Coordinates of C-alpha atoms in Angstrom, one line a residue:
X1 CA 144.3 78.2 89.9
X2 CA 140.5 78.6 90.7
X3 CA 141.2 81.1 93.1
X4 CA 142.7 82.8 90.6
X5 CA 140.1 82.7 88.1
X6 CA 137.6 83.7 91.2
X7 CA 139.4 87.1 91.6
X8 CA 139.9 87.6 88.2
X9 CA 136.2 86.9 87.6
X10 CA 135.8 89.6 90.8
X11 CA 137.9 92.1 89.2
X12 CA 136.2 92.2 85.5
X13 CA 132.7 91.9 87.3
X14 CA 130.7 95.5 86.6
X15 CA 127.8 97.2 88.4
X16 CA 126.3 100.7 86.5
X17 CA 124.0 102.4 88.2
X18 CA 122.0 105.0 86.5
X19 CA 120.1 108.1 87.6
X20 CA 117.2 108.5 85.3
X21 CA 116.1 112.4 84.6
X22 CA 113.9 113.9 82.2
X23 CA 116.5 115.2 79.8
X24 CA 119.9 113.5 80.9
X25 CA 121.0 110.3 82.5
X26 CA 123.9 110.1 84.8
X27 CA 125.8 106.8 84.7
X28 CA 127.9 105.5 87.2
X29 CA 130.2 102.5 86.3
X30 CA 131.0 101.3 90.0
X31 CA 134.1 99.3 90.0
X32 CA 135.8 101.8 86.9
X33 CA 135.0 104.7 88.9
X34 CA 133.4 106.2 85.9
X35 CA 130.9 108.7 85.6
X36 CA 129.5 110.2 82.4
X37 CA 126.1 112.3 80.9
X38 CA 124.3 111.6 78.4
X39 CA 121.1 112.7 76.8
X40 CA 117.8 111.3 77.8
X41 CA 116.9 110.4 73.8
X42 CA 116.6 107.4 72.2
X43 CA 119.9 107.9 69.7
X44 CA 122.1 108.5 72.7
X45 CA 121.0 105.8 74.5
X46 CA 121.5 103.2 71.6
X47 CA 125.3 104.3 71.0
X48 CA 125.5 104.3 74.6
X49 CA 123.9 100.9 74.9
X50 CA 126.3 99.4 72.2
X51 CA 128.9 99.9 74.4
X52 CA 127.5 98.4 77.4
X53 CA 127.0 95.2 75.3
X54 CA 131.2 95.1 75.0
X55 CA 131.5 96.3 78.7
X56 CA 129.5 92.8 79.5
X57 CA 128.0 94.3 83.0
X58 CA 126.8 92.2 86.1
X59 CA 123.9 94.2 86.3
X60 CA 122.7 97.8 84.9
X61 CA 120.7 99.2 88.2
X62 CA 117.9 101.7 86.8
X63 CA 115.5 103.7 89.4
X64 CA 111.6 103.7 88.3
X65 CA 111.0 107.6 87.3
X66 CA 107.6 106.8 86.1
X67 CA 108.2 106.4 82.7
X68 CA 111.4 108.1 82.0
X69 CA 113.4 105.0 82.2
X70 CA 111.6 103.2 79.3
X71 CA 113.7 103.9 76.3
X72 CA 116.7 103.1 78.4
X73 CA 115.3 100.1 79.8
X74 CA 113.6 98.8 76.2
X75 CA 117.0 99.4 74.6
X76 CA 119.0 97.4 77.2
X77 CA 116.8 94.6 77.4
X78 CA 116.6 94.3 73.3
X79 CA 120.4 93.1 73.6
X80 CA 120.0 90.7 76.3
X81 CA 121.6 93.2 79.0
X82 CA 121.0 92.1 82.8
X83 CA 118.4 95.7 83.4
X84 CA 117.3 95.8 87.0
X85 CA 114.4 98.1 87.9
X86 CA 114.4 99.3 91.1
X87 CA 112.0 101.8 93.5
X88 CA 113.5 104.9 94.6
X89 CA 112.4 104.5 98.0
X90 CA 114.2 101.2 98.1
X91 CA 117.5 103.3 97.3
X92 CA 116.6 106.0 99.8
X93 CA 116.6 104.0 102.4
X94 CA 119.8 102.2 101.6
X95 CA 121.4 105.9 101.1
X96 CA 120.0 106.0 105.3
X97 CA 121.7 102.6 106.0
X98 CA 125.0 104.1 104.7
X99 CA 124.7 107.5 106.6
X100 CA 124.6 109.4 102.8
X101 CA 122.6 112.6 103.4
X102 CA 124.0 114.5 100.3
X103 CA 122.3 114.2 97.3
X104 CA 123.6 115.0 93.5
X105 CA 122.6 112.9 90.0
X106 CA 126.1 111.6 90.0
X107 CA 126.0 110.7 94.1
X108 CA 122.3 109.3 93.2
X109 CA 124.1 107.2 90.3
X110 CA 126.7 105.7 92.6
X111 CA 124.7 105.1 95.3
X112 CA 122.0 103.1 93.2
X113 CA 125.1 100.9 91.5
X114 CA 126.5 100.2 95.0
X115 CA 122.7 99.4 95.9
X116 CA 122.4 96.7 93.2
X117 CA 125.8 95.4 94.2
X118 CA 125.3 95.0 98.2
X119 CA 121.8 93.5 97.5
X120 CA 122.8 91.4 94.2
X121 CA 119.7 92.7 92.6
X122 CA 118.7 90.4 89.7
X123 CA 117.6 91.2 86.7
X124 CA 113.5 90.5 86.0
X125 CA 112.0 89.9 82.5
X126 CA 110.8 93.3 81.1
X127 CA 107.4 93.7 79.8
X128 CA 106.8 93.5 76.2
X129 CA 105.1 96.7 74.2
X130 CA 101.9 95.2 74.4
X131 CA 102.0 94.1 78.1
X132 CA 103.3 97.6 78.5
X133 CA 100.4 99.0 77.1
X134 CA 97.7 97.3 78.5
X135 CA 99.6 98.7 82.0
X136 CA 99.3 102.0 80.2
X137 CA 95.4 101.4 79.7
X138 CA 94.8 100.6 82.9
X139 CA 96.6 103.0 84.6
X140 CA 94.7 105.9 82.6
X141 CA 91.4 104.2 83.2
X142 CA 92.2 104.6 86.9
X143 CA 93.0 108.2 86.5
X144 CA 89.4 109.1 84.5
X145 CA 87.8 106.6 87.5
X146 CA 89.0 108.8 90.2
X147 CA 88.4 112.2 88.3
X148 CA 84.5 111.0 87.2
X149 CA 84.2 110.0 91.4
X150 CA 85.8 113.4 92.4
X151 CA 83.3 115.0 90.1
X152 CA 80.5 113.5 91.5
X153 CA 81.4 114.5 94.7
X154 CA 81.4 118.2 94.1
X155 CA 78.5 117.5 92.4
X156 CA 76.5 116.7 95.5
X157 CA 77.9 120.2 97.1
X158 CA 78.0 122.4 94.1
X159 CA 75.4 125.0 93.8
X160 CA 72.7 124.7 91.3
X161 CA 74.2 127.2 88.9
X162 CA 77.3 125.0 89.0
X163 CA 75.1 121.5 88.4
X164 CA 75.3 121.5 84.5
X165 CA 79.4 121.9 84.6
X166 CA 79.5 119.3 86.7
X167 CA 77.0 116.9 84.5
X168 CA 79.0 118.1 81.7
X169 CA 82.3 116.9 83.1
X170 CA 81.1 113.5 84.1
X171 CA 79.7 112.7 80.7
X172 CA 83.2 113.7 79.3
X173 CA 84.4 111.5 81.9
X174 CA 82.9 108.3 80.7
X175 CA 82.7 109.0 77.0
X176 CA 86.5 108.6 77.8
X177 CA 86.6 105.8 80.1
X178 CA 84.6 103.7 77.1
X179 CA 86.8 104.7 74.7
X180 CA 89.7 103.1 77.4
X181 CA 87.8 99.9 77.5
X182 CA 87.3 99.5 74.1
X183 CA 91.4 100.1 73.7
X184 CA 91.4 97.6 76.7
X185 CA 89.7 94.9 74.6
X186 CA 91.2 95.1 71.7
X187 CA 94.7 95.5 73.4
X188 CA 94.2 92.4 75.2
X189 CA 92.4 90.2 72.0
X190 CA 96.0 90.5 70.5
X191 CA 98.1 89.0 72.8
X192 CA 97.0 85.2 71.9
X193 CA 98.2 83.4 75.1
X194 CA 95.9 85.5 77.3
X195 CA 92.6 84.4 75.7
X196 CA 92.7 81.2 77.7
X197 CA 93.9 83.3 80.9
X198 CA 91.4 85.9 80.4
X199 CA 88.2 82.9 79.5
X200 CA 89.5 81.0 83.2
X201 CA 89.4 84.5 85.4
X202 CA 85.7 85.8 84.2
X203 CA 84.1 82.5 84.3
X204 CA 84.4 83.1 88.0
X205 CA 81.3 84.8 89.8
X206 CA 82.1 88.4 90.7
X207 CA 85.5 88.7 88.5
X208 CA 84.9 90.7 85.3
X209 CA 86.9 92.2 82.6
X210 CA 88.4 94.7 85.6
X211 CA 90.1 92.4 87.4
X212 CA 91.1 89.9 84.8
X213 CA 92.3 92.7 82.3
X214 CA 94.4 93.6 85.7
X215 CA 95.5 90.3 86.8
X216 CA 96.8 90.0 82.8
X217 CA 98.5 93.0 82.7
X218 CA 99.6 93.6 86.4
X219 CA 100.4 90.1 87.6
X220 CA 102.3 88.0 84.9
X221 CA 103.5 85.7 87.7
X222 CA 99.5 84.9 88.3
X223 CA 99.3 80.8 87.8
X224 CA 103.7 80.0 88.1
X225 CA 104.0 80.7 91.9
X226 CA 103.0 79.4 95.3
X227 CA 99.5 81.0 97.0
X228 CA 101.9 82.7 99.5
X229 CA 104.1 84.0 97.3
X230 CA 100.9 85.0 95.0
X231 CA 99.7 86.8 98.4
X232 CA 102.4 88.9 98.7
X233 CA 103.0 90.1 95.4
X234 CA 99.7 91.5 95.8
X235 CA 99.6 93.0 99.3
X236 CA 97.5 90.4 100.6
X237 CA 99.6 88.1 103.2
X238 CA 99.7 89.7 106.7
X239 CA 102.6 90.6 108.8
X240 CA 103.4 90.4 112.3
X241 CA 104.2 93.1 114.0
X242 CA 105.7 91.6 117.5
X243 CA 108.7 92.6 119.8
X244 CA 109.7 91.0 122.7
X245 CA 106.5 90.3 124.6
X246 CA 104.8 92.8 122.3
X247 CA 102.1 90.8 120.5
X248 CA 101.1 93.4 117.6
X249 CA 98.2 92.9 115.1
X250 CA 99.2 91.4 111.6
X251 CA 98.5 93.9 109.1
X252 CA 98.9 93.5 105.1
X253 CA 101.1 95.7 103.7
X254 CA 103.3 96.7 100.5
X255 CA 102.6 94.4 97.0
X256 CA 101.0 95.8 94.2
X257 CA 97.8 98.4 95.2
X258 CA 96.1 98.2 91.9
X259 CA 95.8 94.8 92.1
X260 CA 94.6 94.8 95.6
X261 CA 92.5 97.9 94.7
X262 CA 90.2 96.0 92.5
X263 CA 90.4 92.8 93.9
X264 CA 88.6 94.9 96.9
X265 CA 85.8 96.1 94.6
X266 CA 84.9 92.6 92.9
X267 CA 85.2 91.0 96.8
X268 CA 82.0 93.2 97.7
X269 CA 80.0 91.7 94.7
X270 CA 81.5 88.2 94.8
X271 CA 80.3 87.9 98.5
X272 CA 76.8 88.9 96.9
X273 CA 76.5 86.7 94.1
X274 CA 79.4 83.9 94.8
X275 CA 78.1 81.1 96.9
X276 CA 81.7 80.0 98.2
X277 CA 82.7 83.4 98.9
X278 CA 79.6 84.4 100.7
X279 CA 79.5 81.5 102.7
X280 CA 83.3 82.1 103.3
X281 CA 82.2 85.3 104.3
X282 CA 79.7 85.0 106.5
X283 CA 81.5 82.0 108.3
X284 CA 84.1 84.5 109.1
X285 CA 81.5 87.3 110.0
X286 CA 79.9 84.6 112.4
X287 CA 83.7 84.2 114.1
X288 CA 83.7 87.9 115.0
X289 CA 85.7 88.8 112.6
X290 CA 86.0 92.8 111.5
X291 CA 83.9 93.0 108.4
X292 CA 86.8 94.9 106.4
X293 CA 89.2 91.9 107.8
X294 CA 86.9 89.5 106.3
X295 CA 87.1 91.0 103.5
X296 CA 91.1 90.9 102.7
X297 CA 91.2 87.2 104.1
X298 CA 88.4 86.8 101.1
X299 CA 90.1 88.4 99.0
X300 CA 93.5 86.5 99.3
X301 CA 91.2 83.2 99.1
X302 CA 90.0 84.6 96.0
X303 CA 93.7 85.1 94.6
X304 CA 94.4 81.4 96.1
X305 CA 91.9 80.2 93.8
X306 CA 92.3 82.3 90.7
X307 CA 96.1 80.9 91.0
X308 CA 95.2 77.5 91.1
X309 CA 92.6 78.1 88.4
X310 CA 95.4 79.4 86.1
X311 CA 98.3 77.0 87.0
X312 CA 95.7 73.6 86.1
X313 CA 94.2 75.7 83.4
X314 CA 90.6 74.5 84.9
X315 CA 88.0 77.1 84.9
X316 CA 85.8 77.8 88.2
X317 CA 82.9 75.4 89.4
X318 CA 81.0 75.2 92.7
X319 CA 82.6 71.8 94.5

């Protein structure tokens, strides 16, 4: 009899994979050998979505598009569906592993569903609309950063007829990266249970608003999680790279670059103006190491530390 039931349970069990695009969305229902088109707008996707709820899926398998995938994504997770998000490059090279080389939207849909299926891909909790749009804020104020230090660099070359466009420019630049922060601030004063979060972050020496507003919109695991696991969600635990007698150097790779990005940029004040992290620093400088590998082995200290903070909701102090 349970073997029964385990077949059964094998049979009615339903991967969808779904190739996001701009206008349309190709679906893929796996096991049914299904595929359909539907529009990429939000009334399609309920009516749509309304019958997934009766077609009880194992998972739905969605690629990131860069923001194309949200309605779909908001309106599967508001009825409890099991949504997986998953990077394209992640799918590409499975398409490799499987010796696919032709590429359609409905190919692309089956491929991602049998994707989620051979890996068992499980479903992670979706951001809500304001976590979302502090990710939004951030990302923009990123964008303006690297424009305003693009501009400045063509400042320094630009002839002086071209100086005052350049000037002119940059003040746009930062009128609009103030009026991101100020969105920043009061984005993050309404999400309650951050307050504490955000109070424990900047009360460390070299971590402002930056990092925290980061860490709060970026790293929701930040606190619930080991320090390795912590250290590679964020790009900061290294990897060996050895074969056979082949002893390579361990290099940090993959996690989450924004984090790591500004992470980087408090590190060079904290080991200024933080006494542990300078004599951290400079312990490690004095053991040979490379100052830029000093650095990242500060800097996933650093995330040890504002983990541990979080998880015994105890603010930083100097012992």
């Amino acid at each position: 009899m349970r073997t029964n039931t385990t077949a059964n349970s094998r049979k009615t069990e339903l991967n969808i994979g779904i190739d996001v695009g701009k206008d349309v969305l190709d679906i893929a229902i796996l096991e049914q050998e299904e595929h359909l088109i539907i529009a990429n707008s939000l009334p399609e996707i309920q009516e749509w979505v309304s019958r997934l709820v009766r077609l009880k899926p194992q998972r739905i398998i969605v690629e990131a598009t860069g923001g194309y995938e949200r309605a779909l994504v908001a309106a599967c997770a508001s009825h409890g569906l099991p949504v997986c998000l998953v990077q394209p490059m992640q799918v590409r090279q499975f398409a490799k592993a499987e010796g696919v080389l032709a590429k359609t939207d409905k190919l692309d849909a089956f491929l991602i569903a049998r994707f989620g299926k051979a890996l068992s891909i499980r479903p992670r909790p979706i951001p809500d609309e304001n976590v979302q749009n502090v990710r939004d804020l951030l990302a923009r104020k990123r964008q303006l950063m690297q424009q305003r230090t693009q501009e400045l660099n063509r400042q320094h070359k630009a002839t002086p007829s071209l100086v005052a466009s350049h000037r002119r420019a940059i003040k746009f630049l930062e009128k609009e990266i103030a009026w991101v922060e100020q969105k920043l601030d009061k984005a993050v004063a309404r999400v309650e249970q951050w307050q504490k979060t955000h109070a424990l972050l900047i009360s460390v020496p070299g971590i402002g608003d930056g990092v925290a507003y980061t860490l709060l919109g970026e790293l929701p695991e930040l606190g619930s999680l080991s320090h390795k696991q912590i250290a590679a969600l964020t790009g900061l635990a290294p990897f060996n790279r050895d074969s056979g007698s082949l002893r390579g150097k361990r290099r940090i790779r993959g996690g989450r670059a924004p984090i790591r990005t500004v992470l980087y940029m408090a590190m060079l004040s904290a080991i200024q103006h933080n006494p542990v992290m300078k004599a951290f620093y400079n312990k490690l400088i004095d053991q040979g190491k490379h100052k830029k590998v000093a650095i990242t082995v500060c800097m996933r200290k650093m995330m040890g530390i504002l983990n541990a903070m979080v998880r015994d909701q105890k603010e930083w102090h100097m012992a």
